[in-house]
Amino acid sequence: MSYKGPIGPISINTETEKPYGLAFPVITIKDMVNAQKLLLNHLGISDLLSAADGSMGGMQALQWAVSYPQFIKY
């Protein structure tokens, strides 16, 4: 499969020629935070001063505090 833009459950699976539907993997807030942590590690960033936001960003900030409490100063 080649990536040519946004993909989701309604995208066509090139192997089956049908939408991914329920076969599309579930992506959680924890998955997003883990991906962000990998990026920060790759960039050599060792800690964050704070994590705050609203809505989905707020859920991610809370997940940061749960998953990586030593990484967040405030």
Coordinates of N, CA and C in Angstrom, one line a residue:
M1 N 0.8 -1.2 0.0 CA 0.0 0.0 0.0 C 0.9 1.2 0.0
S2 N 0.6 2.2 -0.8 CA 1.3 3.4 -0.8 C 0.5 4.5 -0.2
Y3 N 1.1 5.4 0.5 CA 0.4 6.5 1.2 C 0.3 7.7 0.3
K4 N -1.0 8.1 0.0 CA -1.2 9.3 -0.9 C -2.1 10.3 -0.2
G5 N -2.1 10.3 1.1 CA -3.0 11.3 1.8 C -3.7 10.6 3.0
P6 N -4.6 11.3 3.5 CA -5.4 10.8 4.7 C -6.0 9.5 4.4
I7 N -6.0 8.6 5.4 CA -6.6 7.3 5.2 C -7.4 7.0 6.5
G8 N -8.5 6.3 6.3 CA -9.4 6.0 7.4 C -10.3 4.8 7.1
P9 N -11.3 4.5 7.9 CA -12.1 3.4 7.7 C -12.9 3.4 6.4
I10 N -13.2 4.6 5.9 CA -13.9 4.6 4.6 C -13.0 4.6 3.4
S11 N -11.7 4.6 3.6 CA -10.7 4.5 2.5 C -10.8 3.1 1.9
I12 N -10.5 3.0 0.7 CA -10.5 1.7 0.0 C -9.2 0.9 0.2
N13 N -9.3 -0.3 0.7 CA -8.2 -1.2 0.9 C -7.8 -1.7 -0.5
T14 N -6.6 -1.5 -1.0 CA -6.2 -1.8 -2.3 C -6.1 -3.3 -2.5
E15 N -6.0 -4.1 -1.4 CA -6.0 -5.6 -1.6 C -7.4 -6.2 -1.8
T16 N -8.4 -5.6 -1.2 CA -9.7 -6.1 -1.3 C -10.6 -5.3 -2.2
E17 N -10.2 -4.0 -2.5 CA -11.0 -3.1 -3.3 C -12.3 -2.7 -2.6
K18 N -12.4 -2.9 -1.3 CA -13.5 -2.5 -0.4 C -13.0 -1.6 0.7
P19 N -13.9 -0.8 1.2 CA -13.5 0.1 2.4 C -13.0 -0.8 3.5
Y20 N -12.0 -0.2 4.2 CA -11.4 -0.9 5.4 C -12.5 -1.2 6.4
G21 N -13.4 -0.3 6.7 CA -14.5 -0.5 7.6 C -13.9 -0.9 9.0
L22 N -14.5 -2.0 9.6 CA -14.1 -2.4 10.9 C -12.7 -3.0 11.0
A23 N -12.1 -3.3 9.8 CA -10.8 -3.9 9.8 C -9.7 -2.8 10.0
F24 N -10.1 -1.5 9.9 CA -9.2 -0.4 10.1 C -8.7 -0.4 11.6
P25 N -7.4 -0.3 11.8 CA -7.0 -0.3 13.2 C -7.5 0.8 14.1
V26 N -7.7 0.5 15.3 CA -8.2 1.5 16.3 C -6.9 2.3 16.8
I27 N -7.0 3.6 16.8 CA -5.9 4.4 17.2 C -6.4 5.2 18.5
T28 N -5.7 4.9 19.6 CA -6.1 5.5 20.9 C -5.3 6.8 21.2
I29 N -5.8 7.5 22.2 CA -5.0 8.7 22.7 C -3.6 8.2 23.2
K30 N -3.6 7.1 23.8 CA -2.3 6.5 24.3 C -1.3 6.3 23.1
D31 N -1.9 5.8 22.0 CA -1.1 5.6 20.8 C -0.5 6.9 20.3
M32 N -1.3 7.9 20.3 CA -0.9 9.3 19.8 C 0.2 9.8 20.7
V33 N 0.1 9.6 22.0 CA 1.1 10.1 23.0 C 2.4 9.3 22.8
N34 N 2.3 8.0 22.6 CA 3.5 7.2 22.4 C 4.2 7.6 21.1
A35 N 3.5 8.0 20.1 CA 4.1 8.5 18.8 C 4.7 9.8 19.1
Q36 N 4.1 10.7 19.8 CA 4.7 12.0 20.2 C 6.0 11.8 21.0
K37 N 6.0 10.9 21.9 CA 7.2 10.6 22.7 C 8.3 10.1 21.8
L38 N 8.0 9.2 20.9 CA 9.0 8.7 20.0 C 9.6 9.9 19.2
L39 N 8.8 10.8 18.7 CA 9.3 11.9 18.0 C 10.2 12.8 18.9
L40 N 9.8 13.1 20.1 CA 10.6 13.9 21.0 C 11.9 13.2 21.3
N41 N 11.9 11.9 21.5 CA 13.1 11.2 21.7 C 14.1 11.3 20.5
H42 N 13.5 11.2 19.3 CA 14.2 11.3 18.0 C 14.9 12.7 17.9
L43 N 14.1 13.7 18.3 CA 14.6 15.1 18.2 C 15.6 15.5 19.4
G44 N 15.7 14.5 20.3 CA 16.6 14.8 21.4 C 16.0 15.7 22.5
I45 N 14.7 15.8 22.6 CA 14.1 16.6 23.6 C 13.8 15.6 24.8
S46 N 14.4 16.0 26.0 CA 14.4 15.1 27.1 C 13.3 15.4 28.1
D47 N 12.6 16.6 28.0 CA 11.5 16.9 28.9 C 10.6 18.0 28.4
L48 N 9.4 18.1 28.9 CA 8.5 19.2 28.5 C 8.3 20.0 29.8
L49 N 8.2 21.3 29.6 CA 7.9 22.2 30.7 C 6.5 22.0 31.2
S50 N 5.5 21.8 30.3 CA 4.1 21.6 30.7 C 3.4 20.9 29.5
A51 N 2.2 20.4 29.8 CA 1.3 19.8 28.8 C -0.1 20.3 29.2
A52 N -0.7 21.1 28.3 CA -2.1 21.6 28.6 C -2.8 21.8 27.2
D53 N -4.0 21.6 27.2 CA -4.8 21.9 26.0 C -6.3 21.6 26.3
G54 N -7.1 21.7 25.4 CA -8.5 21.4 25.6 C -8.9 20.3 24.6
S55 N -10.1 19.7 24.9 CA -10.6 18.7 24.0 C -9.7 17.5 23.8
M56 N -9.4 17.1 22.6 CA -8.5 15.9 22.4 C -7.1 16.2 22.9
G57 N -6.6 17.4 22.8 CA -5.3 17.8 23.3 C -5.3 17.7 24.8
G58 N -6.4 18.0 25.5 CA -6.5 17.8 26.9 C -6.4 16.4 27.3
M59 N -7.0 15.5 26.5 CA -6.9 14.1 26.8 C -5.5 13.6 26.6
Q60 N -4.8 14.1 25.6 CA -3.4 13.8 25.4 C -2.5 14.3 26.5
A61 N -2.8 15.5 27.0 CA -2.0 16.0 28.1 C -2.2 15.1 29.4
L62 N -3.4 14.7 29.6 CA -3.7 13.8 30.8 C -2.9 12.5 30.6
Q63 N -2.9 12.0 29.3 CA -2.2 10.7 29.1 C -0.7 10.9 29.2
W64 N -0.2 12.0 28.9 CA 1.2 12.3 29.1 C 1.5 12.2 30.6
A65 N 0.7 12.8 31.4 CA 0.9 12.7 32.8 C 0.8 11.3 33.4
V66 N 0.0 10.5 32.8 CA -0.1 9.1 33.3 C 1.0 8.2 32.7
S67 N 1.3 8.4 31.5 CA 2.3 7.5 30.8 C 3.8 7.9 31.1
Y68 N 4.0 9.2 31.2 CA 5.4 9.7 31.3 C 5.4 10.8 32.4
P69 N 5.1 10.5 33.6 CA 5.1 11.6 34.6 C 6.4 12.3 34.9
Q70 N 7.5 11.5 34.7 CA 8.8 12.1 34.9 C 9.2 13.0 33.7
F71 N 8.5 13.0 32.6 CA 8.8 13.8 31.4 C 8.2 15.2 31.5
I72 N 7.2 15.4 32.3 CA 6.4 16.6 32.4 C 6.8 17.3 33.7
K73 N 7.3 18.6 33.6 CA 7.6 19.3 34.8 C 6.4 19.8 35.5
Y74 N 5.4 20.4 34.8 CA 4.2 21.0 35.5 C 3.0 20.4 34.9

